[in-house]
Short mmCIF file of C-alpha atoms in Angstrom, two decimals:
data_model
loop_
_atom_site.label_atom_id
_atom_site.label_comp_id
_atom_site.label_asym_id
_atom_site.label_seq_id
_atom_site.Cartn_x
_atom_site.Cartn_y
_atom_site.Cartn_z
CA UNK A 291 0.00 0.00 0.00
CA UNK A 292 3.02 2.11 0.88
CA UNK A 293 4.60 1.85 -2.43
CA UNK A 294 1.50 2.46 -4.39
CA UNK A 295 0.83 5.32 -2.26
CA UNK A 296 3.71 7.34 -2.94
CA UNK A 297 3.93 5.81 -7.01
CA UNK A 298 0.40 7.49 -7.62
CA UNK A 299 1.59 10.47 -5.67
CA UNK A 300 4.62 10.70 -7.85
CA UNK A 301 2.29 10.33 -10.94
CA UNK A 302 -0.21 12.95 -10.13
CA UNK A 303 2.30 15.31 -8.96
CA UNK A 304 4.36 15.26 -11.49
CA UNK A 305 4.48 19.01 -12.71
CA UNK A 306 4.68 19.81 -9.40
CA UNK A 307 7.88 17.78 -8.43
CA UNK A 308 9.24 19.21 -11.43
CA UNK A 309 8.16 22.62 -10.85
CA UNK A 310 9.56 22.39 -7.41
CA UNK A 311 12.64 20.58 -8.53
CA UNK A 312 12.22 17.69 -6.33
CA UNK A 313 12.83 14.75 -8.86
CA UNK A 314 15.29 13.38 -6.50
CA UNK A 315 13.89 13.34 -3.46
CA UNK A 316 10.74 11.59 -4.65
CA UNK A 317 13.37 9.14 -6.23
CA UNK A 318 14.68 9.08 -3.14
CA UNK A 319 11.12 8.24 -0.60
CA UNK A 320 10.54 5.62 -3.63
CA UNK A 321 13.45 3.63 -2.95
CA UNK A 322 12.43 3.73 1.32
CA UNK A 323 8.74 2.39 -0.03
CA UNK A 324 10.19 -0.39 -2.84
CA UNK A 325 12.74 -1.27 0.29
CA UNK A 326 10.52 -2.37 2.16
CA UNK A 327 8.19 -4.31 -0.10
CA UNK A 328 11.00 -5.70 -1.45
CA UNK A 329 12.62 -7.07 1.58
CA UNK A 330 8.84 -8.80 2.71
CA UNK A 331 8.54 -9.77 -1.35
CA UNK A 332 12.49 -11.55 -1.57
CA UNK A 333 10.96 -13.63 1.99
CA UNK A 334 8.33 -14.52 0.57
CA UNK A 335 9.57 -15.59 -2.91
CA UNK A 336 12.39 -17.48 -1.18
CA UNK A 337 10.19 -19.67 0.39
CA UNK A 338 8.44 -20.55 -3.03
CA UNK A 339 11.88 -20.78 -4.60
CA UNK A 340 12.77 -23.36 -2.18
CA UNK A 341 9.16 -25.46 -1.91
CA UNK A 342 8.98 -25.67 -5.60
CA UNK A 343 12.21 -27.19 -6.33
CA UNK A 344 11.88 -29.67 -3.25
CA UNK A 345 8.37 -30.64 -4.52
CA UNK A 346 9.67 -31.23 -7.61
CA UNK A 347 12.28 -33.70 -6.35
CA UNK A 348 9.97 -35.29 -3.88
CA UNK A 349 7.46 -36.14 -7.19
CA UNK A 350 10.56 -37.50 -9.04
CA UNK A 351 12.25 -39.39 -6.29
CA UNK A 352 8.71 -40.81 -5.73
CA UNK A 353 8.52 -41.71 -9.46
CA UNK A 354 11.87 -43.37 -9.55
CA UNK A 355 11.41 -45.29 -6.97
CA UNK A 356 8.03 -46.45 -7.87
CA UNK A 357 9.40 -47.66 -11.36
CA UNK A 358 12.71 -49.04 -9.73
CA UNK A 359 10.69 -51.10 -7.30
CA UNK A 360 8.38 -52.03 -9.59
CA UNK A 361 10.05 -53.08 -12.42
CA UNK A 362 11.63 -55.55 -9.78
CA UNK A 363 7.87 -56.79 -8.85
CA UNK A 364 7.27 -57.56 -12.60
CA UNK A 365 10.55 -59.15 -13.22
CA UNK A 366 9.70 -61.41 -10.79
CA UNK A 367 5.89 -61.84 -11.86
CA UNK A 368 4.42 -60.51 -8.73
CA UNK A 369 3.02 -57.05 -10.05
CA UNK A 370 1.61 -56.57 -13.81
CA UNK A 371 2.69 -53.65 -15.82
CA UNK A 372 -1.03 -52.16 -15.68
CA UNK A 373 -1.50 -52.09 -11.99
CA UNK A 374 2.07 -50.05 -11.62
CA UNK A 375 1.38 -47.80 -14.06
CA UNK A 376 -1.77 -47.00 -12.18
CA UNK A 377 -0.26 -46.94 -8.76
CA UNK A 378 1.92 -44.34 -10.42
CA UNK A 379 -0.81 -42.06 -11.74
CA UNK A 380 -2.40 -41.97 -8.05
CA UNK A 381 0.93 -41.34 -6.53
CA UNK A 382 1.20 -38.67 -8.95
CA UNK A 383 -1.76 -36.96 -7.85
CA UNK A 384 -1.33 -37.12 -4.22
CA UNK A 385 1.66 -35.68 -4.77
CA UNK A 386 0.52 -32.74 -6.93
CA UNK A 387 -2.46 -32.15 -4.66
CA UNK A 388 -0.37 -31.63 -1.64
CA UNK A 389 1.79 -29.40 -4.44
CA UNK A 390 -1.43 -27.41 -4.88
CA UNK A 391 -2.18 -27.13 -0.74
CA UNK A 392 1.53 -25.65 -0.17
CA UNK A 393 0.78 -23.08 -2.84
CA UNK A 394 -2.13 -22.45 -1.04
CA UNK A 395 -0.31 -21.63 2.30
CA UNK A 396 1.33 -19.00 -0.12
CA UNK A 397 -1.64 -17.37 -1.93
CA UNK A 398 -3.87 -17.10 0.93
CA UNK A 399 -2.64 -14.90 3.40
CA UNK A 400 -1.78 -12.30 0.35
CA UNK A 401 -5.20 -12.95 -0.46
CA UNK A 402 -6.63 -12.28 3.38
CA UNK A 403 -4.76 -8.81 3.40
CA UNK A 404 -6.40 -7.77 0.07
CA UNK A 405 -9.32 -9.05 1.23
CA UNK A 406 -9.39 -7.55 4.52
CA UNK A 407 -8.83 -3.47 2.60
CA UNK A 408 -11.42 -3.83 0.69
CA UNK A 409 -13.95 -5.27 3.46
CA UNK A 410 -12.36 -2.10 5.52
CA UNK A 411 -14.23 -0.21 2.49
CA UNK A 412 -17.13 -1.84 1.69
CA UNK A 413 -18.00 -2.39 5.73
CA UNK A 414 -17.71 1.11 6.02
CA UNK A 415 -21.31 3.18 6.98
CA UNK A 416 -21.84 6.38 5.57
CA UNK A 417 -22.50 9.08 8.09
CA UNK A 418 -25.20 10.42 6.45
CA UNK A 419 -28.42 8.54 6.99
CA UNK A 420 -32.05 8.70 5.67
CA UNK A 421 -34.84 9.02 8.04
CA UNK A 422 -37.56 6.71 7.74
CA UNK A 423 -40.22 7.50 5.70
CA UNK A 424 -39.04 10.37 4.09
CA UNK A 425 -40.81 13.21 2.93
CA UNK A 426 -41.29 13.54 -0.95
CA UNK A 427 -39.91 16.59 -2.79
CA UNK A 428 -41.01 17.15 -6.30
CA UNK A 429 -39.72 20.27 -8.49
CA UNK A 430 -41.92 23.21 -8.21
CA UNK A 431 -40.14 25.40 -11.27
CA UNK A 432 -40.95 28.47 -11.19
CA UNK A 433 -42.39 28.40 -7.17
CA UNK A 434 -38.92 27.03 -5.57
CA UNK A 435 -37.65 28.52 -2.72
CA UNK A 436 -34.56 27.60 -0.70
CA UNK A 437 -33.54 28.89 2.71
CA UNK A 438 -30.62 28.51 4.97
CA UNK A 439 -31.71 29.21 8.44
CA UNK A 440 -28.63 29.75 11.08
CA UNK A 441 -26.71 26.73 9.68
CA UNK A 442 -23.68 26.21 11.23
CA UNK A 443 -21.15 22.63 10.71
CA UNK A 444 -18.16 21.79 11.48
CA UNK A 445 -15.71 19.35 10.14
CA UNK A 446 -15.07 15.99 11.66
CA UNK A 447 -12.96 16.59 15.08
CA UNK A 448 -12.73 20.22 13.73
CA UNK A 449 -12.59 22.49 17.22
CA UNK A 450 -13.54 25.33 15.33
CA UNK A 451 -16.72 25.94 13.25
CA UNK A 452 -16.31 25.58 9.43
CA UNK A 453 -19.19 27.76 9.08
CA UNK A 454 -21.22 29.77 11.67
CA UNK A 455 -24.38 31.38 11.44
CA UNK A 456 -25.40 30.68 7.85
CA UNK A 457 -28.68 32.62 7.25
CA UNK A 458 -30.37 33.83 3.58
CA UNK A 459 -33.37 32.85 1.49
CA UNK A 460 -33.88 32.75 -2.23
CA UNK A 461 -36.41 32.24 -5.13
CA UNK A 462 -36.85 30.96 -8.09
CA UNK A 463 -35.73 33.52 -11.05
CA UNK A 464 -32.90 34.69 -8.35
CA UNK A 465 -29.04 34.49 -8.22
CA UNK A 466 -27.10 34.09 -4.67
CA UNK A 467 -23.70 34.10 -5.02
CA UNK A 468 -21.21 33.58 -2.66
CA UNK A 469 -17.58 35.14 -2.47
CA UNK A 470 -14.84 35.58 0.22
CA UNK A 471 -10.91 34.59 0.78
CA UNK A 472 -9.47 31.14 0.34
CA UNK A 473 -10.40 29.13 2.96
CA UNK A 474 -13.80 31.09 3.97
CA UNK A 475 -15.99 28.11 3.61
CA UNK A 476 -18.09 28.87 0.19
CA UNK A 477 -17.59 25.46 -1.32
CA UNK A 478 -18.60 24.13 1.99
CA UNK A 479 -21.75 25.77 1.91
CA UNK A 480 -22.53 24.60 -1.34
CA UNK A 481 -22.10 21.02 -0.22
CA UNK A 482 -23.94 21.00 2.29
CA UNK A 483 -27.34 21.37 -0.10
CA UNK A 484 -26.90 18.36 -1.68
CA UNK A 485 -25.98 16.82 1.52
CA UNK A 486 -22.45 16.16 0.80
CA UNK A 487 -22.57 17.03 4.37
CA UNK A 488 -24.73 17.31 7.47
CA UNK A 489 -25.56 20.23 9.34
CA UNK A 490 -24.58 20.52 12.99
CA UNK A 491 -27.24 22.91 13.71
CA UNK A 492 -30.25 24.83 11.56
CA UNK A 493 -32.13 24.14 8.52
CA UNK A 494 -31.89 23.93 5.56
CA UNK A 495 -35.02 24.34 3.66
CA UNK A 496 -35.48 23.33 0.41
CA UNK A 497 -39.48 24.41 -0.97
CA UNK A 498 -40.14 24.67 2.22
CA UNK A 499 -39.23 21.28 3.55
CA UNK A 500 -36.03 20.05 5.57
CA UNK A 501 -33.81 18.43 3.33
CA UNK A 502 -32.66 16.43 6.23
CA UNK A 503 -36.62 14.72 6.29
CA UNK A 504 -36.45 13.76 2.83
CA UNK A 505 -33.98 10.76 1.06
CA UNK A 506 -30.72 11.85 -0.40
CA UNK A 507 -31.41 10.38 -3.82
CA UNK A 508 -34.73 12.60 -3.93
CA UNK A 509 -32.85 15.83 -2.34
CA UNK A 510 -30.20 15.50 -5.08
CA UNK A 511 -32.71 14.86 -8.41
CA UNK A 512 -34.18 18.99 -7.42
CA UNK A 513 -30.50 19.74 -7.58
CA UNK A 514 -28.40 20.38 -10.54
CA UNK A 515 -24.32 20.49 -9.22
CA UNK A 516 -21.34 21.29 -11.33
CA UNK A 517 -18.17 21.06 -8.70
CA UNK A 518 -15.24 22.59 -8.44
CA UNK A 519 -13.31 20.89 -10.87
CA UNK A 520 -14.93 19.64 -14.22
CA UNK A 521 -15.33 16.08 -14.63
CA UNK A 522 -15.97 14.54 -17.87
CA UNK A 523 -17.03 10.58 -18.22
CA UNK A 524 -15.44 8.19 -21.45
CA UNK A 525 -18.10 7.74 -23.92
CA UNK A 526 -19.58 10.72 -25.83
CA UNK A 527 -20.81 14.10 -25.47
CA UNK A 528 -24.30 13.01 -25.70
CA UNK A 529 -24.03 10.19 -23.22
CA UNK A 530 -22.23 12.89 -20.89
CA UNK A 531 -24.84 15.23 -21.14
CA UNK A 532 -27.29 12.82 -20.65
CA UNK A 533 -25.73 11.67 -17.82
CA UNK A 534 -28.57 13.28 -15.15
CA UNK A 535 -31.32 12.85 -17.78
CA UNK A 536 -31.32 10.25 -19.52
CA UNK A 537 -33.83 10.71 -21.86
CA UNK A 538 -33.23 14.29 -22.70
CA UNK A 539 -33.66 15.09 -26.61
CA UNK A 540 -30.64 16.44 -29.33
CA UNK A 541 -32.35 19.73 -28.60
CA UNK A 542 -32.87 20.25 -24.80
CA UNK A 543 -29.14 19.02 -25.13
CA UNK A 544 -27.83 22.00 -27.44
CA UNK A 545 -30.26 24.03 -25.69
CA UNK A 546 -28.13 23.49 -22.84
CA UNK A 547 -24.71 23.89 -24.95
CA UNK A 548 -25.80 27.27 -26.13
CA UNK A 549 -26.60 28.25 -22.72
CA UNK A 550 -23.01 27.16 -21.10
CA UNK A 551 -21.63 28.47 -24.57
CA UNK A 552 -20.09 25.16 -25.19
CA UNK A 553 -22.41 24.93 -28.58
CA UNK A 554 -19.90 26.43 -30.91
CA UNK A 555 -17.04 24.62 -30.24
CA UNK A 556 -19.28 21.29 -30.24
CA UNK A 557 -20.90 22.25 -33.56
CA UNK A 558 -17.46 22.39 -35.46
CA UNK A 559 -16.76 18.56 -34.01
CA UNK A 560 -17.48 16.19 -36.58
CA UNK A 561 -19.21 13.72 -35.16
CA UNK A 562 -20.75 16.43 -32.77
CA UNK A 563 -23.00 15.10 -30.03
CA UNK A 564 -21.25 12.00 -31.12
CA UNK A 565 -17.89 13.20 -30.37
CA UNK A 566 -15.61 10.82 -27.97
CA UNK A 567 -14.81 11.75 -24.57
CA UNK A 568 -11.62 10.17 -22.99
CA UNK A 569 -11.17 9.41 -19.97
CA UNK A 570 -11.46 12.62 -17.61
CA UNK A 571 -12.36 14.82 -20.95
CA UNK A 572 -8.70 14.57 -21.24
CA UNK A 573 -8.90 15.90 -25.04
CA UNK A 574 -10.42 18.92 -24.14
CA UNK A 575 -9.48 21.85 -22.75
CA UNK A 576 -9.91 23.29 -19.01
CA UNK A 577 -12.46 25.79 -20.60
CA UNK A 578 -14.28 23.22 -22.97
CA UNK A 579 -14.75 20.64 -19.94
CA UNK A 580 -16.28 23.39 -17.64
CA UNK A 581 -18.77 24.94 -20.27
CA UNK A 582 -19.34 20.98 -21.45
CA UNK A 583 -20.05 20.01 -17.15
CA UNK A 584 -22.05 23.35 -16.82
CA UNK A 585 -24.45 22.47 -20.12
CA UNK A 586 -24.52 18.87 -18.49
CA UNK A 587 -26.01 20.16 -14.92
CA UNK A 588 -28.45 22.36 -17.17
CA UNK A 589 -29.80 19.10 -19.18
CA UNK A 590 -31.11 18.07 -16.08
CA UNK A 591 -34.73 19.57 -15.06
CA UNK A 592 -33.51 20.88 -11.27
CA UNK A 593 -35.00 23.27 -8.72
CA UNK A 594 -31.58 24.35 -7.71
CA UNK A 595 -28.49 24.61 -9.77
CA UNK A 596 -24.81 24.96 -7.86
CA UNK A 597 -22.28 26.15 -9.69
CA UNK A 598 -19.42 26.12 -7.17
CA UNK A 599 -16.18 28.09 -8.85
CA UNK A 600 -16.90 26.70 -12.22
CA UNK A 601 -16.51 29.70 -14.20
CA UNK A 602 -12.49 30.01 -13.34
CA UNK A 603 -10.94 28.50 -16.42
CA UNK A 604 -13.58 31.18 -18.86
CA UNK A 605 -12.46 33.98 -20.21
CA UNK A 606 -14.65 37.30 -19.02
CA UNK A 607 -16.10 37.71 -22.10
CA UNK A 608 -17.24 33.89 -22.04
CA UNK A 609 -18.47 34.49 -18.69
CA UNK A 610 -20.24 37.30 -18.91
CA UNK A 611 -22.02 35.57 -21.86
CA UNK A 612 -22.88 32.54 -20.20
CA UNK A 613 -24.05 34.80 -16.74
CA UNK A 614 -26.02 36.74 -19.37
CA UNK A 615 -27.65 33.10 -20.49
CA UNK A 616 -28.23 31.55 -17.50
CA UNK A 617 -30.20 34.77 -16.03
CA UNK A 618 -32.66 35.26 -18.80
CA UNK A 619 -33.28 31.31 -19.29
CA UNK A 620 -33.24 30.05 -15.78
CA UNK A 621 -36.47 32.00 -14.38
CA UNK A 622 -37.76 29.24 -12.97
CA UNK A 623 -35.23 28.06 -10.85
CA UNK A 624 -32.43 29.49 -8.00
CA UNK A 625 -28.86 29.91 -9.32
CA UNK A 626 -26.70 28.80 -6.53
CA UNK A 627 -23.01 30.74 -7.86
CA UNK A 628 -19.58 30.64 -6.09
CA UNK A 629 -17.12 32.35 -7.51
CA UNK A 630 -13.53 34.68 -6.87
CA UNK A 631 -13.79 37.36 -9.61
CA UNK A 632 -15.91 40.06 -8.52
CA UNK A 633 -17.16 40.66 -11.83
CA UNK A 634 -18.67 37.53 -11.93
CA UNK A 635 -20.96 37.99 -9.01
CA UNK A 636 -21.72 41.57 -9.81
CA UNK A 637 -25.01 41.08 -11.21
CA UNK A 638 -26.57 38.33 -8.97
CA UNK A 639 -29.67 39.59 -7.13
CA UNK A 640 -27.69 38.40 -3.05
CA UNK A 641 -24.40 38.39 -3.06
CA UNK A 642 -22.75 36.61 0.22
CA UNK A 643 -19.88 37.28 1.77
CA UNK A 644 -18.02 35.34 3.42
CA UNK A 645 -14.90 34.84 5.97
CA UNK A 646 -13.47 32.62 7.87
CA UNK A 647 -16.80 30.41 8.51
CA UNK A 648 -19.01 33.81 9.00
CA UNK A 649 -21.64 35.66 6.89
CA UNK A 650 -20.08 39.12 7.20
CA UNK A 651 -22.11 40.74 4.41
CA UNK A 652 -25.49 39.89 2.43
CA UNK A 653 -27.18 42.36 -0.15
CA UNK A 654 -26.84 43.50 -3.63
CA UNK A 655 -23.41 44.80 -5.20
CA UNK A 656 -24.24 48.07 -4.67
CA UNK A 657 -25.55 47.87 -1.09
CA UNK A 658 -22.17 45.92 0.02
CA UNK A 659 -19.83 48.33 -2.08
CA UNK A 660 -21.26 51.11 0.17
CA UNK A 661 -21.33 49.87 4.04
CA UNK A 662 -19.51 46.48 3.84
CA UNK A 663 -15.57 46.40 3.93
CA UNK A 664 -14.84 42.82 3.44
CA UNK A 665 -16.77 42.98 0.27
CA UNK A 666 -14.43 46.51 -0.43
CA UNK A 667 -11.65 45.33 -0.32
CA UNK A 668 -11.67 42.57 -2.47
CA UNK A 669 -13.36 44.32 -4.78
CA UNK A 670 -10.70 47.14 -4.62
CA UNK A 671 -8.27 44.08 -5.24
CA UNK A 672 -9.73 43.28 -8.21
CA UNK A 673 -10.92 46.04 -10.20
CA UNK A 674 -10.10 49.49 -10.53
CA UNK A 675 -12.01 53.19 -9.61
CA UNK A 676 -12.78 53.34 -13.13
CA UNK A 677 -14.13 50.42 -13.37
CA UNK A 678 -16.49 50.31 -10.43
CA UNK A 679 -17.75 53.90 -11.97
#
């Protein structure tokens, strides 16, 4: 486990070992993992290295001996030639079955320890339970509300809150976005609608019912989620976009394309819809996977859409297109938006604010650009006077 921690490590972090110039030392905590496995793997290997040899001369010495004496019995007419050659095959097999249990002896305690990781996985319980009977949510379009009413959580033995206080209320046809410093807690906020996670205290409210009353898989159909970082499926465009809805049509699904402005770039594709997607969306680029998991979320019929930081790899003039989209064709829903550039949450009807855990500002752009500093100065660290005139 060891060595194929730090191998994957070494694999995924490649550009940053380079970057960092750190080639050798990851060489280096390689050879301390493969030293170890190999000292356990040159025990164990001995010991077959020896048993196979010995069994092998065991069986032989057994045959030889069963001919030799034999050969004697029917020289001297007390044993015929077809009862030794069939005391031979049954010696034969003995032998090779008590080949087979030595091997066994080998192959089963490597077996038990793989065994025993992934029972360590699958016995796990998720944290997260349903209540019995559940309520029933069903999508209410154009009627949806959501509400966040003093939420506060905290990570697992966490001493300090991850979020405190968490209050705000939203509509369908209306935009909340949430901004604040690295590390302020917006993408934990976000996951807690879905239930990702589970409130310590509050409510979250989702058309007017707990989410924590109703069943996960029914909380998360009213949602549609793109997360932080894009993640494309291997198959095709189409079956990606139809991964939350199955049976969407070619024209819901460039619909959706036009709306994440993904449709242009998917149009000049040959095969279009048809395109392949490798594994990760690994031949596209950071923009195209983003605008292609954005148009995927917006396939889906949701209540709620989350779009948590997944504007960061568009260019401004590609976001404030797809912003532009979103607003005018998703009336009947709430637009859930985390984001860092300023200009991106500019136009949402709340914008929240964020830091360290706390809601230190909630209002329009204009309302927090007046009384709310937090909000001023990373606005000021964005943009300039002329700008913001």
């Amino acid at each position: 486990d060891r060595l194929n921690l730090v191998f994957r490590e070494g694999l995924t972090g490649v550009r940053v070992i380079r970057a960092f110039g750190k080639a050798n030392y990851e060489e280096q905590r390689f050879d301390e993992a493969n030293k170890d496995y190999t000292q356990t793997a040159i025990k164990v290997n001995t010991i077959v290295a020896l048993m196979i040899p010995l069994m092998t001369l065991i069986m032989s010495g057994t045959n030889i001996a069963i001919t030799w004496f034999g050969g004697h019995y029917i020289a001297e007419m007390q044993l015929e030639v077809g009862n030794l050659i069939a005391f031979m095959t049954y010696a034969m097999q003995i032998l090779m079955s008590f080949m087979m249990l030595s091997m066994i002896f080998v192959m089963v305690p490597r077996a038990q320890a793989s065994a025993d990781r992934i029972n360590e996985v699958l016995n796990t319980d998720s944290e997260i339970k349903d209540v019995p009977n559940p309520e029933l949510l069903s999508l209410k379009g154009d009627k949806a509300t959501l509400a966040f009413e003093h939420v506060n959580y905290r990570y697992q033995h966490a001493e300090n809150l991850a979020l405190e206080d968490i209050d705000f209320s939203a509509k369908s046809g209306e935009t909340v976005a949430i901004i604040g410093g690295t590390g302020s807690g917006k993408t934990t906020l976000v996951n807690l609608l879905p239930r990702f996670y589970d409130v310590e205290s509050g409510k979250i409210l989702l058309n007017g019912k707990n989410i924590k009353e109703t069943s996960q898989h029914n909380l998360r159909e009213m949602i549609g989620f793109v997360p932080q970082k894009a993640v494309l499926f291997t198959g095709t465009i189409r079956e990606n976009m139809q991964y939350g809805a199955p049976n969407a049509t070619d024209e819901e699904i460039w619909q959706a394309l036009e709306i994440a402005q993904a449709k242009a770039f998917v149009s000049e594709l040959a095969e279009g819809l048809d395109s392949h997607v490798e594994q990760g969306g690994g031949n596209f680029s950071g923009g195209q996977r983003q605008r292609l998991a954005i148009a995927r979320a917006l396939v889906k019929p949701a209540d709620v859409y989350v779009f948590d930081d997944s504007f960061s790899a568009l260019d401004f003039k590609t976001d404030a297109n797809l912003r532009k989209a979103l607003k005018e064709q998703m009336t009947d829903a709430i637009v859930v938006l985390v984001a860092q550039r300023v200009s991106t949450v500019m136009e949402a009807s709340t914008i929240l604010v964020l830091d360290e855990g706390k809601l230190v500002g909630k209002g329009t752009h204009e309302e927090l650009l007046a009384n709310n500093q937090t909000y001023q100065e990373i606005v000021h660290s964005q943009l300039r006077e002329e700008d913001l005139a």
